[in-house]
CSV table of C-alpha atoms and ligand atoms in Angstrom, one decimal:
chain,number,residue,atom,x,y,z
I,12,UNK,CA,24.3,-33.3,-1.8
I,13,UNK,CA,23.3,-29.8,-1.6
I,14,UNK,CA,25.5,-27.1,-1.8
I,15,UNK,CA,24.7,-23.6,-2.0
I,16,UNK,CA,26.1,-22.2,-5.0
I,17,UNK,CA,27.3,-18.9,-3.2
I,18,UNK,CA,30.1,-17.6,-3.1
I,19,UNK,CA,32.7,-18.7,-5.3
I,20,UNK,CA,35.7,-16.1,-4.8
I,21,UNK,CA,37.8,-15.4,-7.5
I,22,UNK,CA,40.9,-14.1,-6.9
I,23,UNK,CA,43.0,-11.7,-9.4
I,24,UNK,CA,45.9,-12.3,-7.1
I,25,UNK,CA,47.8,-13.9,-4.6
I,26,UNK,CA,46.0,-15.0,-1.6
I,27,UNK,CA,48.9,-15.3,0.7
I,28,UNK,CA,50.7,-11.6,-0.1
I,29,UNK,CA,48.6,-9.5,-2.6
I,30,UNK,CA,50.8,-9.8,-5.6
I,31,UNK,CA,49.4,-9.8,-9.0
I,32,UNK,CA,51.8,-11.3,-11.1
I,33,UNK,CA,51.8,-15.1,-11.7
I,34,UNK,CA,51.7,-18.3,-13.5
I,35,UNK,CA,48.1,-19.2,-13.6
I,36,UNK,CA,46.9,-23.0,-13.5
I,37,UNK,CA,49.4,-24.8,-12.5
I,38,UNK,CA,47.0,-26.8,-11.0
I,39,UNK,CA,42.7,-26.6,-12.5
I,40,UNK,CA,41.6,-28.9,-10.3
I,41,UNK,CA,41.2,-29.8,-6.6
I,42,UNK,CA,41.1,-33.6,-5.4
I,43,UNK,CA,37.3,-33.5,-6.1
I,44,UNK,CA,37.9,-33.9,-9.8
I,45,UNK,CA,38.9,-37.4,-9.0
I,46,UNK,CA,35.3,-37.5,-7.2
I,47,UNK,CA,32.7,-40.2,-9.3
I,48,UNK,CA,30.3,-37.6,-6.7
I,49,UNK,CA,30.7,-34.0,-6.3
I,50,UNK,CA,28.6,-31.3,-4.5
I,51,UNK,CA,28.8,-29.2,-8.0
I,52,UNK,CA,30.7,-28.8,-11.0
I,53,UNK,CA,32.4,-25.9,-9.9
I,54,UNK,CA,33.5,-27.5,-7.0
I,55,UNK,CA,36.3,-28.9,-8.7
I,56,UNK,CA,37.9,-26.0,-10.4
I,57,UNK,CA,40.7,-24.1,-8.0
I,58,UNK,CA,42.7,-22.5,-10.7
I,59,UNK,CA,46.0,-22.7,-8.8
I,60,UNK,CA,48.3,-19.9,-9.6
I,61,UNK,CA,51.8,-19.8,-8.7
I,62,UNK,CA,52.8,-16.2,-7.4
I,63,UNK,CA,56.5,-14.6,-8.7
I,64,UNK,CA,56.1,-12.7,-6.2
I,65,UNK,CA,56.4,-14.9,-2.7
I,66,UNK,CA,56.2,-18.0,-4.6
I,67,UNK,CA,53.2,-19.3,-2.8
I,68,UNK,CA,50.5,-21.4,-4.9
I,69,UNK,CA,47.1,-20.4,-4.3
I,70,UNK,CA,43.5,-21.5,-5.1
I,71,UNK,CA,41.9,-18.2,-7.5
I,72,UNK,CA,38.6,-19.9,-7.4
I,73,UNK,CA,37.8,-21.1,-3.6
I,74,UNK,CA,34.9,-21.3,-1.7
I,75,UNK,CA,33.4,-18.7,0.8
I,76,UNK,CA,30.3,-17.5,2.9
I,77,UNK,CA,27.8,-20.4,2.5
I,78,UNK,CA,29.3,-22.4,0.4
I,79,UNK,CA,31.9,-22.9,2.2
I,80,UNK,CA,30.1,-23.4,5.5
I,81,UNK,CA,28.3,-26.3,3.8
I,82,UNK,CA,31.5,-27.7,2.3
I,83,UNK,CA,33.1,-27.2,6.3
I,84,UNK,CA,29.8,-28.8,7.1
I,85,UNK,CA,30.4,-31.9,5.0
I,86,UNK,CA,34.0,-32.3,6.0
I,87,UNK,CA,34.4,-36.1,6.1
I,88,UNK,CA,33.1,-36.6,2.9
I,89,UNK,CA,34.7,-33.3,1.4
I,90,UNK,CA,38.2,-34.8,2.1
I,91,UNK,CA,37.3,-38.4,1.5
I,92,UNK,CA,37.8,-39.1,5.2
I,93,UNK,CA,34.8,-41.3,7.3
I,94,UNK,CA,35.5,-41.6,10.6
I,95,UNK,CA,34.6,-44.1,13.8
I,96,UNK,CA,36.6,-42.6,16.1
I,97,UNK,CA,34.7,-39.9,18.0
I,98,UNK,CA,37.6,-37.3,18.4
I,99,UNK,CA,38.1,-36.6,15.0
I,100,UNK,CA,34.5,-36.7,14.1
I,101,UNK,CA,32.6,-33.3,13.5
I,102,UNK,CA,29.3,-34.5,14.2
I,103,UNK,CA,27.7,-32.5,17.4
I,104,UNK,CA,28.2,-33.2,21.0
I,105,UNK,CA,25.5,-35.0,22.6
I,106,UNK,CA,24.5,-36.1,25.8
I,107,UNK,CA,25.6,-39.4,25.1
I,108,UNK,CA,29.0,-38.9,23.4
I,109,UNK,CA,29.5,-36.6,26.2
I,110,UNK,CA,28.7,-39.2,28.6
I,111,UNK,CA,31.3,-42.1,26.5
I,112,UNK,CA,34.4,-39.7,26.6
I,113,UNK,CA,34.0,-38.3,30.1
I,114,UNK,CA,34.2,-42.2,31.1
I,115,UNK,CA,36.9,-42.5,28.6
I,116,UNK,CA,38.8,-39.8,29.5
I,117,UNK,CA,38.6,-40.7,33.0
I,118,UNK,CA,41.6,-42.8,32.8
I,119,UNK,CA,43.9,-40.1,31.7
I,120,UNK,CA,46.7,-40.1,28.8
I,121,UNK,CA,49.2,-42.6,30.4
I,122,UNK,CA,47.4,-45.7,30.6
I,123,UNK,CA,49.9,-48.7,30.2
I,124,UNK,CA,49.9,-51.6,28.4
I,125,UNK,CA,50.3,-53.2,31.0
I,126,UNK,CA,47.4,-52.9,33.4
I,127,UNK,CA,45.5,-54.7,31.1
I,128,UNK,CA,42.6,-52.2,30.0
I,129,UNK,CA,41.0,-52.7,26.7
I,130,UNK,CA,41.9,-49.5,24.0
I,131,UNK,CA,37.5,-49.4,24.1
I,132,UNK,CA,37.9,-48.4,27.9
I,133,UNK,CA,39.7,-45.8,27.5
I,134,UNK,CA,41.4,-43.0,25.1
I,135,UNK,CA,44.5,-43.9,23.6
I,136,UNK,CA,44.6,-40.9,21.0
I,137,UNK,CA,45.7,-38.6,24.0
I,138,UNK,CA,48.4,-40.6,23.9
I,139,UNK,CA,49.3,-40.4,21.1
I,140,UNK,CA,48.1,-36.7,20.6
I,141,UNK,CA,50.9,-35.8,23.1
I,142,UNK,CA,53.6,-38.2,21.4
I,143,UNK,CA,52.3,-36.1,17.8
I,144,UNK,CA,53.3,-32.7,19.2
I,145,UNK,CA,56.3,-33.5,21.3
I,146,UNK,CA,58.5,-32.7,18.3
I,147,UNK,CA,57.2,-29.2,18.1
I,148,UNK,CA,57.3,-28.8,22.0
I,149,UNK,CA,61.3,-29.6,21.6
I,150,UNK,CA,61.6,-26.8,19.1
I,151,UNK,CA,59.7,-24.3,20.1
I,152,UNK,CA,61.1,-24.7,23.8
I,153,UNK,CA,64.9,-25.0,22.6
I,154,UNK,CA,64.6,-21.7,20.6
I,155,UNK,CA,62.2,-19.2,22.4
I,156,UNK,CA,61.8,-18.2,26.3
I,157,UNK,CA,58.4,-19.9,27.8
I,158,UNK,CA,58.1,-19.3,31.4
I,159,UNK,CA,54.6,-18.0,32.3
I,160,UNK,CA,54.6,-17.3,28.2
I,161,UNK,CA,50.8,-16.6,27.6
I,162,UNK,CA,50.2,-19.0,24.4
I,163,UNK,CA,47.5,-19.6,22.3
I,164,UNK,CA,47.5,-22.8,20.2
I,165,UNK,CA,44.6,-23.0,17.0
I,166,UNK,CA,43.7,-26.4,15.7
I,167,UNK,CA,44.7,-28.4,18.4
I,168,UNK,CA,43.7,-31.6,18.1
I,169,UNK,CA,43.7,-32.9,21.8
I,170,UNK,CA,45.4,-30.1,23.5
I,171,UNK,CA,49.1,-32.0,23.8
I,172,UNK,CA,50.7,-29.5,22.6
I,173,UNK,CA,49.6,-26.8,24.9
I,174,UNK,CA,49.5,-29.4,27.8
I,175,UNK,CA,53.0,-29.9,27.6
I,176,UNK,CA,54.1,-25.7,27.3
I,177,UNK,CA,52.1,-26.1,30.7
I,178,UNK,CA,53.6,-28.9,32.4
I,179,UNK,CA,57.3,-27.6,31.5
I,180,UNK,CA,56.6,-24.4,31.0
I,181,UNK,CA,54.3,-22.7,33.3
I,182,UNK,CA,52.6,-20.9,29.9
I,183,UNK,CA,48.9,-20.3,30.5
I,184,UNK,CA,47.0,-22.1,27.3
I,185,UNK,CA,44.0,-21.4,25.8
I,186,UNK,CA,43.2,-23.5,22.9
I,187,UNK,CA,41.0,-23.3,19.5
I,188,UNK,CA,39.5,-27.1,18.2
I,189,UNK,CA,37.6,-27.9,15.1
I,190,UNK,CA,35.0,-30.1,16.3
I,191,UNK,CA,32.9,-29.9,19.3
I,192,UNK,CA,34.3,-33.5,20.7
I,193,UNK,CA,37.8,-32.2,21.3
I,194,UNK,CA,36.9,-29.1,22.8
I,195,UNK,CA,35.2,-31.1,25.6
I,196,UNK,CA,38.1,-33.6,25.5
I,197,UNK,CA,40.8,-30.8,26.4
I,198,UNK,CA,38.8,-29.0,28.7
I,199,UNK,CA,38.1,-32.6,30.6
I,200,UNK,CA,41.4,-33.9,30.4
I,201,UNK,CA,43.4,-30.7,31.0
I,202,UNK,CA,41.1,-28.1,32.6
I,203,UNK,CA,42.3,-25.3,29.9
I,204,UNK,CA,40.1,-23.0,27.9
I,205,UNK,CA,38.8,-24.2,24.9
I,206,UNK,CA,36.5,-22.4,22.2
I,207,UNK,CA,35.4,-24.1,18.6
I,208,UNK,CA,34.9,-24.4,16.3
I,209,UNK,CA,37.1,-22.4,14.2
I,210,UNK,CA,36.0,-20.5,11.4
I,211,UNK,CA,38.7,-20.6,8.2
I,212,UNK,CA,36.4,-18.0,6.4
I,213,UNK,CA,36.0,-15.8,8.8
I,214,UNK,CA,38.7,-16.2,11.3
I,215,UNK,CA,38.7,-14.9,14.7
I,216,UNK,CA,40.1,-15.2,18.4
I,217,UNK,CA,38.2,-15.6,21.0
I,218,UNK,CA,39.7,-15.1,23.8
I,219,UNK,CA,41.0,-11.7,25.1
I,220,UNK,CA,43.9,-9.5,25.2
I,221,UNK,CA,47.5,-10.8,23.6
I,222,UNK,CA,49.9,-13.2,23.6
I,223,UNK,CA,53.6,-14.5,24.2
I,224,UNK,CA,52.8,-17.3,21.4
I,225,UNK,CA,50.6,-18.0,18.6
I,226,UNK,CA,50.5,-22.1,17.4
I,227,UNK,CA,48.8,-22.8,14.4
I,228,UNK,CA,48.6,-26.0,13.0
I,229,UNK,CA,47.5,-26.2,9.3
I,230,UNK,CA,45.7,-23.6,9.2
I,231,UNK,CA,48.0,-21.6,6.8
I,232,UNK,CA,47.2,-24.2,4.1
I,233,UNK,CA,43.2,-24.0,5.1
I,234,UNK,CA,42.6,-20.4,5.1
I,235,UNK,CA,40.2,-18.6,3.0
I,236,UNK,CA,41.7,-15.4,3.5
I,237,UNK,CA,45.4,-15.6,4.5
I,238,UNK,CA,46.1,-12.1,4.6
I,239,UNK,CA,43.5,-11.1,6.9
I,240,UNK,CA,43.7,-14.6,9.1
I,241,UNK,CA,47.6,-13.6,9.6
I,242,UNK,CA,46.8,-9.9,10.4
I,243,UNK,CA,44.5,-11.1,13.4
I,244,UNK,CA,46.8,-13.2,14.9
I,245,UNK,CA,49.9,-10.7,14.4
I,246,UNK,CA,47.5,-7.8,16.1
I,247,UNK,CA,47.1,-10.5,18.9
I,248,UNK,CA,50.2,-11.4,19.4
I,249,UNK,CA,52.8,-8.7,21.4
I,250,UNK,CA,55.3,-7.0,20.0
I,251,UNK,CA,58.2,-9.3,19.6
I,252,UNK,CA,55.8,-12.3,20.3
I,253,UNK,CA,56.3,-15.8,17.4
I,254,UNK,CA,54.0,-17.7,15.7
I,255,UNK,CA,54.8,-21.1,14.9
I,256,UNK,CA,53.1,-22.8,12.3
I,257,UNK,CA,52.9,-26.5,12.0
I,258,UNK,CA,51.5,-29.4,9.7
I,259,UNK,CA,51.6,-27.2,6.7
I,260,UNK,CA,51.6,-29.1,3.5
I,261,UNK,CA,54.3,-28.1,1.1
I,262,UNK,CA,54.4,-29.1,-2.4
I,263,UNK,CA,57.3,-31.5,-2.2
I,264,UNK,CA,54.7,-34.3,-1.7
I,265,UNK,CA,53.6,-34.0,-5.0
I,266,UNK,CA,56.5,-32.1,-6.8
I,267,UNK,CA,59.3,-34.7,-5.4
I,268,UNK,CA,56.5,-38.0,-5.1
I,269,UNK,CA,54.1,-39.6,-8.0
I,270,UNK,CA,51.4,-38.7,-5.7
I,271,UNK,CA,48.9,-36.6,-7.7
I,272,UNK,CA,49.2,-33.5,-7.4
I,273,UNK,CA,44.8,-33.4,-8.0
I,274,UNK,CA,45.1,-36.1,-4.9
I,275,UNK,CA,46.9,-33.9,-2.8
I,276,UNK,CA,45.2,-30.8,-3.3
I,277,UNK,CA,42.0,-31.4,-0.9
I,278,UNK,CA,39.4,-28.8,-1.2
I,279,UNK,CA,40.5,-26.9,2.1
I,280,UNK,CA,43.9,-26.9,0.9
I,281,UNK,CA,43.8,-23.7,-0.4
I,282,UNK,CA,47.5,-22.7,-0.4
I,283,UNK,CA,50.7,-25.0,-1.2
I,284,UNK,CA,54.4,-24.0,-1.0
I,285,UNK,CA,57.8,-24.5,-0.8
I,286,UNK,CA,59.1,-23.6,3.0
I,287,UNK,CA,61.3,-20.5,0.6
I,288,UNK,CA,58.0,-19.2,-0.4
I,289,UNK,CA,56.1,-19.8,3.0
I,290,UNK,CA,58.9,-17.4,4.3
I,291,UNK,CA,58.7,-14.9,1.8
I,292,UNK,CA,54.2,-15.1,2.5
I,293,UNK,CA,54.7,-14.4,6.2
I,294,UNK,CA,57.4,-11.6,5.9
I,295,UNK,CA,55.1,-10.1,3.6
I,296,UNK,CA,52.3,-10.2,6.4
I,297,UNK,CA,54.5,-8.8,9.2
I,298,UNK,CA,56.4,-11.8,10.4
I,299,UNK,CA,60.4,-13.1,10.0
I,300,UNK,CA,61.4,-16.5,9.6
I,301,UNK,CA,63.4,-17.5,13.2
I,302,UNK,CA,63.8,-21.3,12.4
I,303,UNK,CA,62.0,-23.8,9.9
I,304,UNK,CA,62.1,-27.5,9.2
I,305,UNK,CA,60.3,-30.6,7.8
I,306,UNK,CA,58.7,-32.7,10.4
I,307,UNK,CA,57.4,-35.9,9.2
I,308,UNK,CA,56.7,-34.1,5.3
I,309,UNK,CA,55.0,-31.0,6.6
I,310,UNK,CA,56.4,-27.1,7.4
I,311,UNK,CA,57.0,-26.6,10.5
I,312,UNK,CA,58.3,-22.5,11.3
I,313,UNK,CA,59.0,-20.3,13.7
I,314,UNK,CA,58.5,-16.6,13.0
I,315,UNK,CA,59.0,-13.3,14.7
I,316,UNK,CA,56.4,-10.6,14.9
I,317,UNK,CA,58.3,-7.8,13.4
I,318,UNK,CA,57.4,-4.2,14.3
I,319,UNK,CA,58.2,-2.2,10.9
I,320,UNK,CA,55.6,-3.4,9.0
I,321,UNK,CA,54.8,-3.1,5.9
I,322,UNK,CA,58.4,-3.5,4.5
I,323,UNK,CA,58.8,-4.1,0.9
I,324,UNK,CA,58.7,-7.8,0.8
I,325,UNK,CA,61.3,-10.5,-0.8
I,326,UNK,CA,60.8,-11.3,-4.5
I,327,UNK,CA,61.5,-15.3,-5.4
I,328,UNK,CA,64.7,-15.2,-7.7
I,329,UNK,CA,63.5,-15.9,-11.2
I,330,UNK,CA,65.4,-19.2,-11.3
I,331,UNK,CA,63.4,-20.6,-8.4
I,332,UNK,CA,60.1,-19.7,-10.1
I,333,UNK,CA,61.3,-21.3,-13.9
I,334,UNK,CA,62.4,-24.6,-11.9
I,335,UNK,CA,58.9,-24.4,-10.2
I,336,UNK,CA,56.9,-23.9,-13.3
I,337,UNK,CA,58.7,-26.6,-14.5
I,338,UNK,CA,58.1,-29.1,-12.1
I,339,UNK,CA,54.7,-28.0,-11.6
I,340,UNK,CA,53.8,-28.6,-15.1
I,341,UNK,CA,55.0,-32.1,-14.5
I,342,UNK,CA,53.3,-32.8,-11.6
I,343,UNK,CA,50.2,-31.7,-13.8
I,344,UNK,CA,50.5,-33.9,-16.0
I,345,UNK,CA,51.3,-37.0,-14.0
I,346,UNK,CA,48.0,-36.0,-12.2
I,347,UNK,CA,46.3,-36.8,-15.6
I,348,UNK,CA,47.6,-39.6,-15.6
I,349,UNK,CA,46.5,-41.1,-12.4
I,350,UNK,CA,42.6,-40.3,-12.8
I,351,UNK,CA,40.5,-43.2,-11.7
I,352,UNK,CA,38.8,-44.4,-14.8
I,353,UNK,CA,35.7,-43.7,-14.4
I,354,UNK,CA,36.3,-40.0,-14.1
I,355,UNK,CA,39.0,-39.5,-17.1
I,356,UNK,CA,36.4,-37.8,-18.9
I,357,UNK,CA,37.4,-34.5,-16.6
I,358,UNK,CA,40.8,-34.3,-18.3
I,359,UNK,CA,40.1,-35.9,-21.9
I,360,UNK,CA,41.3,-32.8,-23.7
I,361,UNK,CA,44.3,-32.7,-21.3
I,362,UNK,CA,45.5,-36.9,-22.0
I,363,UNK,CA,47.0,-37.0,-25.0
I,364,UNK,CA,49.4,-33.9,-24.2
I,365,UNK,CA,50.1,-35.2,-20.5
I,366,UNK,CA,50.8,-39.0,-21.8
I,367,UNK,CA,53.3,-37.8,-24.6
I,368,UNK,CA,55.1,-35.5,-22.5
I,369,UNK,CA,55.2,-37.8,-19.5
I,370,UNK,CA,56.7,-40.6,-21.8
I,371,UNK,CA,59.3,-38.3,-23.6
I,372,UNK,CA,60.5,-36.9,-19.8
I,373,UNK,CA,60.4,-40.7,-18.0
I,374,UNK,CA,58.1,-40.5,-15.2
I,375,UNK,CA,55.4,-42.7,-17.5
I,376,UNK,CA,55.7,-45.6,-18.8
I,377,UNK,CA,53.1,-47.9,-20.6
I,378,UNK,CA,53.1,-51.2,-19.2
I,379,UNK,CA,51.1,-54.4,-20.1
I,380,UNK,CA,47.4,-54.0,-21.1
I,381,UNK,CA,48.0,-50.5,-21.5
I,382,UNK,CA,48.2,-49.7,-18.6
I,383,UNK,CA,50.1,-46.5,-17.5
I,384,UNK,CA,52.7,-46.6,-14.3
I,385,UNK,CA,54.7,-43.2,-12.9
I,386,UNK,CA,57.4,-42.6,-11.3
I,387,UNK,CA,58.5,-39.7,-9.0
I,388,UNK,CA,58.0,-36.6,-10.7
I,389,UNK,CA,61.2,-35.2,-9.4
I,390,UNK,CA,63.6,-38.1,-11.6
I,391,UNK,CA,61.3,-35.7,-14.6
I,392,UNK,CA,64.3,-35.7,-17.6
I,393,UNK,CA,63.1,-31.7,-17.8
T,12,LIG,ZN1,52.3,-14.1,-3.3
């Protein structure tokens, strides 16, 4: 591996709404501290802060301009994640993988079982691309007027979302993909516009004029620059127009689970949150909360653009930040806890401290040969 070793940003406050006060570290480390291989040493090191302001936790050290090209570049192995299957893979388009999915595709979404056609003749992610989003079609569609809406959906995987605000809807779709293989897909399958890749550095739109609807699917979480990412959409969208945001990763997966909190944090998770703080973060950046939930363990929101922006912005209550710091320091330490062997080198300093207070609050225990188990961080005797 080779990765450039410009530019690390470091941040001297929050990503996500400007504020400088903070916990710092509640998290050092990203998931590639559990890495035997990393691209560098640095590469590791997030620094995590936890803002009082909005409550969001955000990476101070994260990866931009080059670097974080090559890291984008990379993005299988970054995030662990090697693929087969040609939609999610970010390798180029060529003439033959072009070829595979226009046969593929050619059979359309709804293929049935029972016609008897092998899942190798054609595509059942569509499928299942459409069944994904239908959850977020329901809300979206229950809460805000659609007809003819002009909507704008970033990070779609296979356009099902936008597909179905078309069918029911009437909206006219354009559509933003990651990798070159499900650009092609959507505009094959569905005959809408679609651009990629997308660029979390450096993020623009483009397609012209403004919209009715802006869908973002974790890209709240992936951003480099929050701030700025949420001012392009909220100059593109009309006045009164919604973003919904969907598939953001909140910290109740490690805070409430004895999932490593290290484990969790991938490298192009550069922002966690409760869905409180996620709020607060976009009515700091010009939008207000009109309806959020949980779907399947990830934020899912609804949010108005407002028109009398800037506004002083909501401060978490200090309670909610104590109970936070709290709980983040547990999840810390837990995450010590879990580091494969051959890499507990990383946290050596940190393993005596972790293990003792881990034991005295119950979510370790030492079991037979020594070895350590945990339990959900949020049982934590704190
Ligand atoms: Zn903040």
């Amino acid at each position: 591996m080779n990765c450039p070793a410009d530019t690390i940003l470091v941040l001297d406050r929050c990503a996500a709404c400007g504020s400088r006060d903070s916990t710092p570290c509640v998290s050092r480390f990203n998931k590639f501290v559990t890495y035997e291989r990393v691209p560098d040493e640095a590469s590791m090191r997030y620094d995590y802060a936890l803002c009082h302001q909005c409550g969001v936790v955000s990476a101070r050290r994260r990866p931009s301009g080059k670097r974080y090209d090559w890291l984008f570049d990379h993005f299988e192995e970054t995030i662990g994640r090697t693929s087969e299957n040609p939609v999610l893979s970010s390798a180029p388009l060529t003439e033959a993988t072009r070829a595979q999915l226009k046969r593929l595709a050619s059979l359309g979404v709804f293929v049935s079982d029972h016609a008897g056609v092998s899942r190798k003749e054609h595509l059942p992610a569509l499928l299942v691309d459409r069944l994904a989003n239908s959850a977020h079609v329901e809300i979206i569609g229950s809460l805000i007027p659609l007809r003819g809406a002009r909507v704008l959906e970033i990070r779609s995987r296979l356009g099902g979302l936008s597909s179905a605000l078309a069918r029911l809807y009437d909206a006219d779709c354009s559509v933003m993909t990651m990798f070159e293989n499900q650009q092609y897909l959507i505009q094959e399958v569905y005959g809408m516009a679609a651009s990629c890749p997308i660029d979390f550095d450096d993020f623009s739109i483009p397609f012209d004029g403004t919209f009715d609807l802006i869908v973002g699917k974790h890209m709240f979480t992936h951003a480099v620059h929050p701030r700025e990412c949420l001012a392009t959409i909220r100059e593109r969208l009309r006045s009164g127009g919604h973003l919904y945001l969907f598939s953001e990763f909140v910290e109740a997966e490690f805070l409430d689970e004895p999932h490593s909190m290290f484990n969790t944090l991938n490298p192009f998770h550069l922002q966690t949150f409760n869905t409180p703080s996620a709020a607060r973060a976009l009515g700091a950046n010009g939008f207000s909360p009109v309806f959020c939930t949980i779907v399947d363990g990830h934020l899912a929101g609804l949010f108005r653009r407002t028109d009398d922006f800037p506004q002083a912005s909501e401060r978490m209550p200090d309670d909610e930040r104590k109970r936070r710091e709290r709980r983040y320091r547990v999840a810390a330490d837990l995450a010590v806890l879990q580091m494969p062997e051959p890499v507990r080198a990383r946290v050596a300093a940190e393993w005596d401290g972790a293990l003792e207070r881990s034991l005295a609050n119950g979510t370790a225990e030492v079991a037979s040969k020594g070895r350590i188990k945990v339990r959900a961080p949020k049982d934590a005797k704190t």
